[in-house]
Short mmCIF file of C-alpha atoms in Angstrom, two decimals:
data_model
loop_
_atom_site.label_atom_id
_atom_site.label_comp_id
_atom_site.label_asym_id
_atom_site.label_seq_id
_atom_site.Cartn_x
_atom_site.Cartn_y
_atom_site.Cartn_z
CA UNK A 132 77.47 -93.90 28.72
CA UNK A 133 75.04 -95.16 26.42
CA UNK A 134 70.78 -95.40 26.52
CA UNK A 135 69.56 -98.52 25.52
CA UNK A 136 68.01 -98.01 21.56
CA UNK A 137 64.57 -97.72 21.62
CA UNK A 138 62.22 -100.22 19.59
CA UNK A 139 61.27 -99.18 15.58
CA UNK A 140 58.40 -96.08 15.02
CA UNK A 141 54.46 -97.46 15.87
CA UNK A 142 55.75 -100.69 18.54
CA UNK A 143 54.28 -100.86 22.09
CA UNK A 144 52.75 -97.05 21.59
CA UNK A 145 51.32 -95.21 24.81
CA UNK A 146 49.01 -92.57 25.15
CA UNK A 147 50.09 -88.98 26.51
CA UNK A 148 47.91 -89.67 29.46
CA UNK A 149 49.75 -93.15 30.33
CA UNK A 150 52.80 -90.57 30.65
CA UNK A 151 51.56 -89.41 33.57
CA UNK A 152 51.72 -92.49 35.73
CA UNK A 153 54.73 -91.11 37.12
CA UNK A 154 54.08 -87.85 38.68
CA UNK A 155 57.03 -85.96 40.44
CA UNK A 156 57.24 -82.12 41.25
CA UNK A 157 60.80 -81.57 40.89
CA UNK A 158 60.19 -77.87 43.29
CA UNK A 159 57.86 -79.32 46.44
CA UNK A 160 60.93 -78.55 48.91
CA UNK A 161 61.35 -75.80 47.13
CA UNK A 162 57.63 -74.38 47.29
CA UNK A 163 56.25 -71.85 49.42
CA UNK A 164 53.14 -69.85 50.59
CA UNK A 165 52.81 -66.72 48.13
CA UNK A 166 54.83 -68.12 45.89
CA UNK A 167 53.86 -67.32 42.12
CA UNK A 168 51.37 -70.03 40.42
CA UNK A 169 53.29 -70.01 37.25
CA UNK A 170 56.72 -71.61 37.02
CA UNK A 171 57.66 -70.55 33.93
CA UNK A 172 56.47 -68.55 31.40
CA UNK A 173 57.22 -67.81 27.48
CA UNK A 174 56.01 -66.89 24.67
CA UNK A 175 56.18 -67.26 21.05
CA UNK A 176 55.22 -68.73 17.66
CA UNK A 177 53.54 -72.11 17.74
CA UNK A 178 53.65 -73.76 14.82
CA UNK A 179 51.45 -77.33 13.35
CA UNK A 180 54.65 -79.60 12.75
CA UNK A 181 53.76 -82.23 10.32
CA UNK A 182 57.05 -84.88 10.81
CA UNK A 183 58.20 -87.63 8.32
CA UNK A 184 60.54 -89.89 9.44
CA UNK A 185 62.01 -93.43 8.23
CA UNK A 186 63.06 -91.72 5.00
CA UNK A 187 65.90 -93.31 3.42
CA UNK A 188 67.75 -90.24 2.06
CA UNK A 189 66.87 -86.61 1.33
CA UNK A 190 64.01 -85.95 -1.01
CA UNK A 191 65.07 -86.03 -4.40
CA UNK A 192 63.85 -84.05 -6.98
CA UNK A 193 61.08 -84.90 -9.46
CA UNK A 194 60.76 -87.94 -7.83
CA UNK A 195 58.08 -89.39 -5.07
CA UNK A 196 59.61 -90.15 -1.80
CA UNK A 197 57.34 -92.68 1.38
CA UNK A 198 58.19 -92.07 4.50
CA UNK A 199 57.60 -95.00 7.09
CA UNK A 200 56.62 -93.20 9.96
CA UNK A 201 54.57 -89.47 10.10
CA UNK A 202 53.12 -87.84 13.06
CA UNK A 203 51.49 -83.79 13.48
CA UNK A 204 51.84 -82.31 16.85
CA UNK A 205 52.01 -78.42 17.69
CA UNK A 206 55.40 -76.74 17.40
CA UNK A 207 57.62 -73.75 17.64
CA UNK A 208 57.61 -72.33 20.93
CA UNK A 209 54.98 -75.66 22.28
CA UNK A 210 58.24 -77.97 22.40
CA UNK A 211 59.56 -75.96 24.81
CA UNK A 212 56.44 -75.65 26.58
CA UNK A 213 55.80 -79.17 26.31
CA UNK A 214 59.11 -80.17 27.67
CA UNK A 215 58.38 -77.91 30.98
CA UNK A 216 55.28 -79.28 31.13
CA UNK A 217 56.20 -82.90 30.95
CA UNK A 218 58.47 -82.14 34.12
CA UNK A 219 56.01 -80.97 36.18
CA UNK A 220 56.37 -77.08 35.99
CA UNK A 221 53.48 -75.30 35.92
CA UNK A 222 53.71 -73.63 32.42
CA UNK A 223 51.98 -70.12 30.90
CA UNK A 224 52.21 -69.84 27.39
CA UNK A 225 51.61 -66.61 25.73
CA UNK A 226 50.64 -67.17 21.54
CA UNK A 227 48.42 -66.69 18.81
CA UNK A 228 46.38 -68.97 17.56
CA UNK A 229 44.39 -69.27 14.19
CA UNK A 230 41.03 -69.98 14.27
CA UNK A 231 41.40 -72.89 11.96
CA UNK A 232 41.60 -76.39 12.86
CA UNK A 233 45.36 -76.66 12.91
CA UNK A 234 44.91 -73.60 15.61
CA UNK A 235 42.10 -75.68 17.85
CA UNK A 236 43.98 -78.74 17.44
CA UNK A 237 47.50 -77.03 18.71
CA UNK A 238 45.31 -75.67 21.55
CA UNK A 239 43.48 -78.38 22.52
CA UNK A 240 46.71 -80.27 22.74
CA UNK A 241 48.39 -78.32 24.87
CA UNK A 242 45.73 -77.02 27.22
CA UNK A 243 43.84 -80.34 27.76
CA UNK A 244 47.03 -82.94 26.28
CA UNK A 245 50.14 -81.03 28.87
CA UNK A 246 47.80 -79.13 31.11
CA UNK A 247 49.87 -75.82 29.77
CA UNK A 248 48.34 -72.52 31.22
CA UNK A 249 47.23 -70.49 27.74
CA UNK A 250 45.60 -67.87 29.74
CA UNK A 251 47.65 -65.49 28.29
CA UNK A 252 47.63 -66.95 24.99
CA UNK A 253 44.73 -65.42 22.25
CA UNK A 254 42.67 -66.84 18.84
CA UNK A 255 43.10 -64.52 16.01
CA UNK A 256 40.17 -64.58 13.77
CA UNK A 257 40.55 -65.53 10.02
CA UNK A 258 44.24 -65.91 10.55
CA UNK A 259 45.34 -68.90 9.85
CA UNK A 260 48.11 -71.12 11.54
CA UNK A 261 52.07 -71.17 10.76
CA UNK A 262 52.78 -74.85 8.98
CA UNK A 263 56.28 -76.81 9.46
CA UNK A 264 57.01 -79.82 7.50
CA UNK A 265 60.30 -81.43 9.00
CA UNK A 266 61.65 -84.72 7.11
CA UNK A 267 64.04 -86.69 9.30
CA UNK A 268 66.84 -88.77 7.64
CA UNK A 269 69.87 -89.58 8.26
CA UNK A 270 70.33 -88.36 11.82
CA UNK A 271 69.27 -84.63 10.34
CA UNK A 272 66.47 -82.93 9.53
CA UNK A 273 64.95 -81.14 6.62
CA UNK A 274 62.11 -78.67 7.22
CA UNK A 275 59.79 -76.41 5.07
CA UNK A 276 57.86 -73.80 6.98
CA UNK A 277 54.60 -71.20 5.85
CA UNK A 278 52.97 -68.80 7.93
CA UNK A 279 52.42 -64.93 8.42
CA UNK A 280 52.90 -62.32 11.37
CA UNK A 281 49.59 -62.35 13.62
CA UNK A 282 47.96 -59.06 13.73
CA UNK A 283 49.16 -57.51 17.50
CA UNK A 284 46.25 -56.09 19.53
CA UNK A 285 45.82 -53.62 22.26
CA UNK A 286 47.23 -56.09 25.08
CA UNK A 287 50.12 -58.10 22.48
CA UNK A 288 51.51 -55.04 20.73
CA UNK A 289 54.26 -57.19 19.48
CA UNK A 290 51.68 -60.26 18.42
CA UNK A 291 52.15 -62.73 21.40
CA UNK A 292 53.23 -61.34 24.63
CA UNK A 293 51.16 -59.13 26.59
CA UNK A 294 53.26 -55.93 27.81
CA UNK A 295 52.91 -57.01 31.45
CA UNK A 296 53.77 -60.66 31.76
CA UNK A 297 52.31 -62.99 34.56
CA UNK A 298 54.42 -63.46 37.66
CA UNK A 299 56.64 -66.35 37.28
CA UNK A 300 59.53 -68.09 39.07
CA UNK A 301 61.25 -67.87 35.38
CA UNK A 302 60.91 -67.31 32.08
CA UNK A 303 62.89 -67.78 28.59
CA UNK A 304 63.63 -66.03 25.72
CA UNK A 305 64.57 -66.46 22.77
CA UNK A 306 66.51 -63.45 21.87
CA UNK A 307 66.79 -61.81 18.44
CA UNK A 308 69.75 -59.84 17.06
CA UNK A 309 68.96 -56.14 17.24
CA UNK A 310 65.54 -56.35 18.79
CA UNK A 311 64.12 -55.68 22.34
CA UNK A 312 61.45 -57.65 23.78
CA UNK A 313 60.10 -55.04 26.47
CA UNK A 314 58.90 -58.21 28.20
CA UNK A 315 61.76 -59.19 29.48
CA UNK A 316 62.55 -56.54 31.40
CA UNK A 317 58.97 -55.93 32.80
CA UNK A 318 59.32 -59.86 33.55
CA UNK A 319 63.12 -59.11 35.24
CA UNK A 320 61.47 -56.41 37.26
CA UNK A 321 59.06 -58.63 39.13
CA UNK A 322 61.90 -60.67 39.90
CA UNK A 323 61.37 -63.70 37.16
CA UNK A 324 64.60 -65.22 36.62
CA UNK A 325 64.91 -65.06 33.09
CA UNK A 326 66.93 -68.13 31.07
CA UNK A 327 67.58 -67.26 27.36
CA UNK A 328 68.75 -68.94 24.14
CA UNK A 329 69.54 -67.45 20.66
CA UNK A 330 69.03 -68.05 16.89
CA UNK A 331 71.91 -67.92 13.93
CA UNK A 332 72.56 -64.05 13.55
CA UNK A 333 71.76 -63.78 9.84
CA UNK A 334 73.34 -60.91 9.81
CA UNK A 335 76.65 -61.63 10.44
CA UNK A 336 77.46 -59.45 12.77
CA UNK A 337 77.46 -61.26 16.11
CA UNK A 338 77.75 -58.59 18.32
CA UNK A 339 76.50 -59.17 21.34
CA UNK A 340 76.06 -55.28 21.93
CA UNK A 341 73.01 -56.15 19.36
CA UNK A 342 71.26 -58.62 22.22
CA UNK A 343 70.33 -55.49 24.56
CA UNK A 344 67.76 -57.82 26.23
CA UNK A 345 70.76 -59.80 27.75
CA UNK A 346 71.27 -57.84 30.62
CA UNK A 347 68.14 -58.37 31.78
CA UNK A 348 68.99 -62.56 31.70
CA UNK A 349 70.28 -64.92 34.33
CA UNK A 350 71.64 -67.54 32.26
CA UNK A 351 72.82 -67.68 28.48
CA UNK A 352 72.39 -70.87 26.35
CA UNK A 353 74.01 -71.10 23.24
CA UNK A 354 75.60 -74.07 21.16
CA UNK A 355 79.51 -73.93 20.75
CA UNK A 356 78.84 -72.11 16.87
CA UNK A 357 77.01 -69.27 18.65
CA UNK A 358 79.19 -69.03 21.42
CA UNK A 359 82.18 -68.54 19.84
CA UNK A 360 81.04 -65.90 17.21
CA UNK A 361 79.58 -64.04 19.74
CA UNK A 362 82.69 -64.02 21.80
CA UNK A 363 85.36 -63.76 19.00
CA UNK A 364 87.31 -66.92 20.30
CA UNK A 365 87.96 -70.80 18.84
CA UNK A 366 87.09 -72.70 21.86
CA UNK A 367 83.77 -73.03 23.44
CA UNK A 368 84.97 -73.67 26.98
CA UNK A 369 86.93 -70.29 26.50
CA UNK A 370 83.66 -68.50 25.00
CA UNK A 371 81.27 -69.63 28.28
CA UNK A 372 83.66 -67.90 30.46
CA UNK A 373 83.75 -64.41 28.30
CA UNK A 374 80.01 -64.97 27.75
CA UNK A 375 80.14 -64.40 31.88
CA UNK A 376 81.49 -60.94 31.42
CA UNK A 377 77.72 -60.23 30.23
CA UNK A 378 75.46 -62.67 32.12
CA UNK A 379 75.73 -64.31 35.49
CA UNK A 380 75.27 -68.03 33.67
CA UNK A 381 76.73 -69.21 30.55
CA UNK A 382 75.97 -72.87 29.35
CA UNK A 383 77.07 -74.17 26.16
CA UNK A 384 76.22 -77.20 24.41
CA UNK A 385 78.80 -79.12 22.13
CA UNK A 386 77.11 -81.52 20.51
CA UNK A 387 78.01 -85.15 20.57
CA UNK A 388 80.79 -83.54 23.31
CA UNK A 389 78.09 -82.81 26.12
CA UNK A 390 77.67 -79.06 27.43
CA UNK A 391 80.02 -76.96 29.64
CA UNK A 392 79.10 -74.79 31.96
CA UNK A 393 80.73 -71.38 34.14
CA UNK A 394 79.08 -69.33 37.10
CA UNK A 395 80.25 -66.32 36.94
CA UNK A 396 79.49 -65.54 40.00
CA UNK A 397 80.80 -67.83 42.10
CA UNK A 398 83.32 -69.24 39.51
CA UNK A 399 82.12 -73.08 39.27
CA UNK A 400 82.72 -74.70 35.95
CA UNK A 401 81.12 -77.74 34.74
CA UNK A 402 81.64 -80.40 32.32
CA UNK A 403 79.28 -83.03 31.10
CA UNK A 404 79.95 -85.13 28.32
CA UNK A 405 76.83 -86.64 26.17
CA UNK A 406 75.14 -89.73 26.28
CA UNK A 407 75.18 -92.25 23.47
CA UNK A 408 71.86 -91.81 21.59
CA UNK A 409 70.68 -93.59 18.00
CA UNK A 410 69.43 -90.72 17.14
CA UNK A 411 65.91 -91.22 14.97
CA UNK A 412 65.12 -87.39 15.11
CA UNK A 413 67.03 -83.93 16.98
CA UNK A 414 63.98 -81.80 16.10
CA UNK A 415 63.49 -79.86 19.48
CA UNK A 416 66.24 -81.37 21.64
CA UNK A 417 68.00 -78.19 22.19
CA UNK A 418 64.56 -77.52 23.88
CA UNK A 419 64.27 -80.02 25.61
CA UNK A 420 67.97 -79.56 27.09
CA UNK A 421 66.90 -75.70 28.12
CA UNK A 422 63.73 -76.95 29.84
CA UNK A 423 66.12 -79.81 31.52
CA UNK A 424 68.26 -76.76 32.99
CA UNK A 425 65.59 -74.31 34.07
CA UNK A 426 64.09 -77.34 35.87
CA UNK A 427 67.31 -78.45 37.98
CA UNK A 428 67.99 -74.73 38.29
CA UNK A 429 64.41 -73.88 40.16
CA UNK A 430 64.72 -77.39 41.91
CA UNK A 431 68.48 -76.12 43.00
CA UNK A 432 70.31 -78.66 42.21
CA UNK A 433 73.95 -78.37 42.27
CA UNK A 434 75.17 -77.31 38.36
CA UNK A 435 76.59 -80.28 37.36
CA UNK A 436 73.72 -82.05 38.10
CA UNK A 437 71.87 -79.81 36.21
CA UNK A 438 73.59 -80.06 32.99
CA UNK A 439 73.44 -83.65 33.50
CA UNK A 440 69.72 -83.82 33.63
CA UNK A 441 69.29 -81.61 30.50
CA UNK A 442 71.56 -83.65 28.97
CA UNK A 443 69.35 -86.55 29.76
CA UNK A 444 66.33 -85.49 28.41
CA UNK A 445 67.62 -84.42 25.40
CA UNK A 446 69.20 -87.80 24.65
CA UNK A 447 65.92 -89.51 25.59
CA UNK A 448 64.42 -87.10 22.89
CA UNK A 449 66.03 -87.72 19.75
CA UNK A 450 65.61 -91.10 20.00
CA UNK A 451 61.64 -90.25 19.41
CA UNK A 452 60.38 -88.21 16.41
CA UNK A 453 58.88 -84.78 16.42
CA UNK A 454 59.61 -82.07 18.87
CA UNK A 455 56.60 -81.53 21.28
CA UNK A 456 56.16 -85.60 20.86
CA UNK A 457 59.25 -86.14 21.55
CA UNK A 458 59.63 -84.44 25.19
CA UNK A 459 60.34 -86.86 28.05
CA UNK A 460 58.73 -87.38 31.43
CA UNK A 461 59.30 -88.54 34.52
CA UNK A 462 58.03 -91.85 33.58
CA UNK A 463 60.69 -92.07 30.47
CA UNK A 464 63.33 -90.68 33.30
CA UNK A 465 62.62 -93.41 35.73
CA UNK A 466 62.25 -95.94 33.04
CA UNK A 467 65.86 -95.22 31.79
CA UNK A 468 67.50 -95.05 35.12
CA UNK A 469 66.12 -98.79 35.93
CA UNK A 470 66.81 -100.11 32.82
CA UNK A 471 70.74 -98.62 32.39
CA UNK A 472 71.30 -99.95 36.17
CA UNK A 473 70.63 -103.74 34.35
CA UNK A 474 73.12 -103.42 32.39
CA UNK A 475 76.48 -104.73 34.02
CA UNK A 476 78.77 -103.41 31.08
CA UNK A 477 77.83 -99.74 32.09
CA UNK A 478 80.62 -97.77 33.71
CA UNK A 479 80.19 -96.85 37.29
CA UNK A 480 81.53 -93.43 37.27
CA UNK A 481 79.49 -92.57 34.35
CA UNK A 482 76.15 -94.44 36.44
CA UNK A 483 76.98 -92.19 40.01
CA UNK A 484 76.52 -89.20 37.55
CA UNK A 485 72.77 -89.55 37.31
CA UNK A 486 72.89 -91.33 41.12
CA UNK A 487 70.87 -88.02 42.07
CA UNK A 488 68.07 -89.30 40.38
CA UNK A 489 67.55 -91.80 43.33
CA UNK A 490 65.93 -89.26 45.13
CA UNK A 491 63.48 -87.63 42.57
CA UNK A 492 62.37 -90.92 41.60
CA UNK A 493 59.44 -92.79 43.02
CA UNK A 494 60.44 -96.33 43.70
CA UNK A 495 58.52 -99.01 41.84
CA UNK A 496 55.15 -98.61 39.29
CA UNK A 497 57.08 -97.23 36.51
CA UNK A 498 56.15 -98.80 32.97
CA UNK A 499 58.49 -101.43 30.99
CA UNK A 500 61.54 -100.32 29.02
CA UNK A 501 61.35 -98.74 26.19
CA UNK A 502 58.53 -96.33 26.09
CA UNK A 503 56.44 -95.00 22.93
CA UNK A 504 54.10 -91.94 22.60
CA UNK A 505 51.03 -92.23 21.14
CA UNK A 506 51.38 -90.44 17.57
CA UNK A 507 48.13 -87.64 17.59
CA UNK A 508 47.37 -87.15 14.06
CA UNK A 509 44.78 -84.44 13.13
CA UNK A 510 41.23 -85.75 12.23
CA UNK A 511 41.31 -88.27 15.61
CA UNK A 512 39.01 -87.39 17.86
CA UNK A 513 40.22 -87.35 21.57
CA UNK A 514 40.43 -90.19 23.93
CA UNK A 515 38.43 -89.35 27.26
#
């Protein structure tokens, strides 16, 4: 199934606020009186991402290379948060910022720009903030990153999250190879349903002994690579189901192949193959596609609904550049879902896969096919 291509960098752009024409709450059957305020929380780095795209090739060197397009937009752990945001969970985000104007302009973006909780989050004074430059060509990306460890303080021992999280529906981790994240469990405790990913084990080792925190998880979501070197076997469909000898959940995304995913509890598999994307840039789709999950999981939608939707979003993603600016709405959602039903050379199977959306949408007042974010670039003062 493909998604229509999306128009060149800087046509028909739309301001972040214009993305929130279409509102939906994905849990309002799913809310209740003393419920927790936060949806989901997490914590991490945030970086400044400085993105050029609409390079030709990879940077050569000793020579000058333009880019066609460039946009700056907070990073890190903020395209996750961003992506939640975007589809209406309430969001806490615990960080340090710096105190320069990268760290003011990453706030302000996500406080006032995705109305993301950063209650929990803290400004470090004369620390300045972690710098990404990612160059997109070529359907890949290049990035070069600079920053330093904040100083931890008496309530973020471990520089970002404080020992006692806030009460959440869920929360997700990012897990490291051979370290513990005492959050977690003081997070699992209070009965936050935790969703994690993981990083490349530099190591080598990929033991899975060496991810102690996973115990404390719900749901494990690794690409295929990850997968299988964590589970010592050649097929990623295989490694999901011995990933479910350690957590309830495993999901695992192959690529231009979809994602597959195995309950472990109840012994449901799903399969989901991916949607045809020209890609212009992946940076943060693999958030995007956890964010996608969690949300369809809290909503409690059947699974392969849910790995359908995260699919979705991710594809909508990469077809924008940058990984925060990149993260869909509801109004990109709907937007897709009318325009693909226009198009009589779609396949109907592959259509009733996303028929579910029928009922999250709101019918009518979406915004014309295809949709552009505004680009915020640092040194532009605010629209009010």
């Amino acid at each position: 199934m493909a998604v229509p291509p999306a128009v060149p960098p800087g046509v028909s752009q739309q301001t972040p606020a214009a993305a929130a024409e279409t509102v939906v709450d994905p849990l309002k059957s799913a809310r209740r009186a003393g419920d927790p305020s936060c949806d989901v929380y997490l914590t991490g780095t945030v970086f400044l991402d400085i993105i050029f795209t609409g390079l030709d090739s990879a940077p050569v060197r000793g020579t000058e290379s333009w880019a066609r397009g460039m946009g700056s937009s907070p990073g890190g752990v903020a395209n996750m948060a961003s992506a939640l945001a975007r589809l209406g969970l309430r969001t806490s985000l615990a960080a340090a910022f710096g105190d320069d104007h990268y760290g003011e302009y990453c706030w302000d973006a996500l406080e006032r720009g995705e109305g993301i909780d950063l209650s929990s989050s803290r400004t470090v004074p004369g620390w300045h903030s972690p710098v990404t430059v990612s160059m997109a060509y070529e359907g890949e990306r290049t990035m070069v990153s600079h920053g330093h460890e904040p100083p931890p303080d008496a309530d973020s021992p471990d520089g970002g999250a404080p020992k006692c999280p806030p009460r959440a529906r869920a929360a997700i981790a990012s897990l490291v190879p051979g370290v513990r994240a005492p959050w977690i469990a003081a997070a699992a405790r209070r009965g936050t349903r935790i969703f994690a990913d993981v990083g490349w084990d530099d190591t080598g080792a990929w033991d899975l002994a060496a991810l102690p925190d996973l115990a404390h998880c719900e749901a494990f979501l690794p690409n295929a690579q990850e997968a299988m070197r964590y589970t010592g076997t050649t097929c990623p469909r295989a490694a999901a189901h011995a990933l479910t000898e350690h957590v309830p959940l495993a999901v695992v995304t192959l690529g231009a192949e979809g994602a597959y995913a195995v309950d472990g509890r109840t012994g449901e598999t799903a399969s989901v193959p991916a949607i045809e994307v020209e890609a212009l840039d992946p940076t943060g789709a693999g958030d995007v596609f956890v964010a996608g999950f969690v949300t369809g999981t809290l909503a409690g939608w059947p699974l392969a609904d849910r790995l359908a939707f995260a699919g979705l979003t991710a594809a909508l993603s990469v077809q924008e550049f940058g990984g925060s600016l990149s993260a869909p709405g509801w109004a990109e959602v709907a937007a897709w879902w009318r325009r693909v039903g226009e198009f009589d050379e779609q396949d109907p199977v592959a259509l009733r896969r996303y028929a579910f959306l029928e009922d999250l949408l709101p019918a009518g007042g979406g915004r014309a096919w295809p949709l552009r974010r505004a680009v915020p670039t640092i040194g532009f003062g605010r629209s009010l």
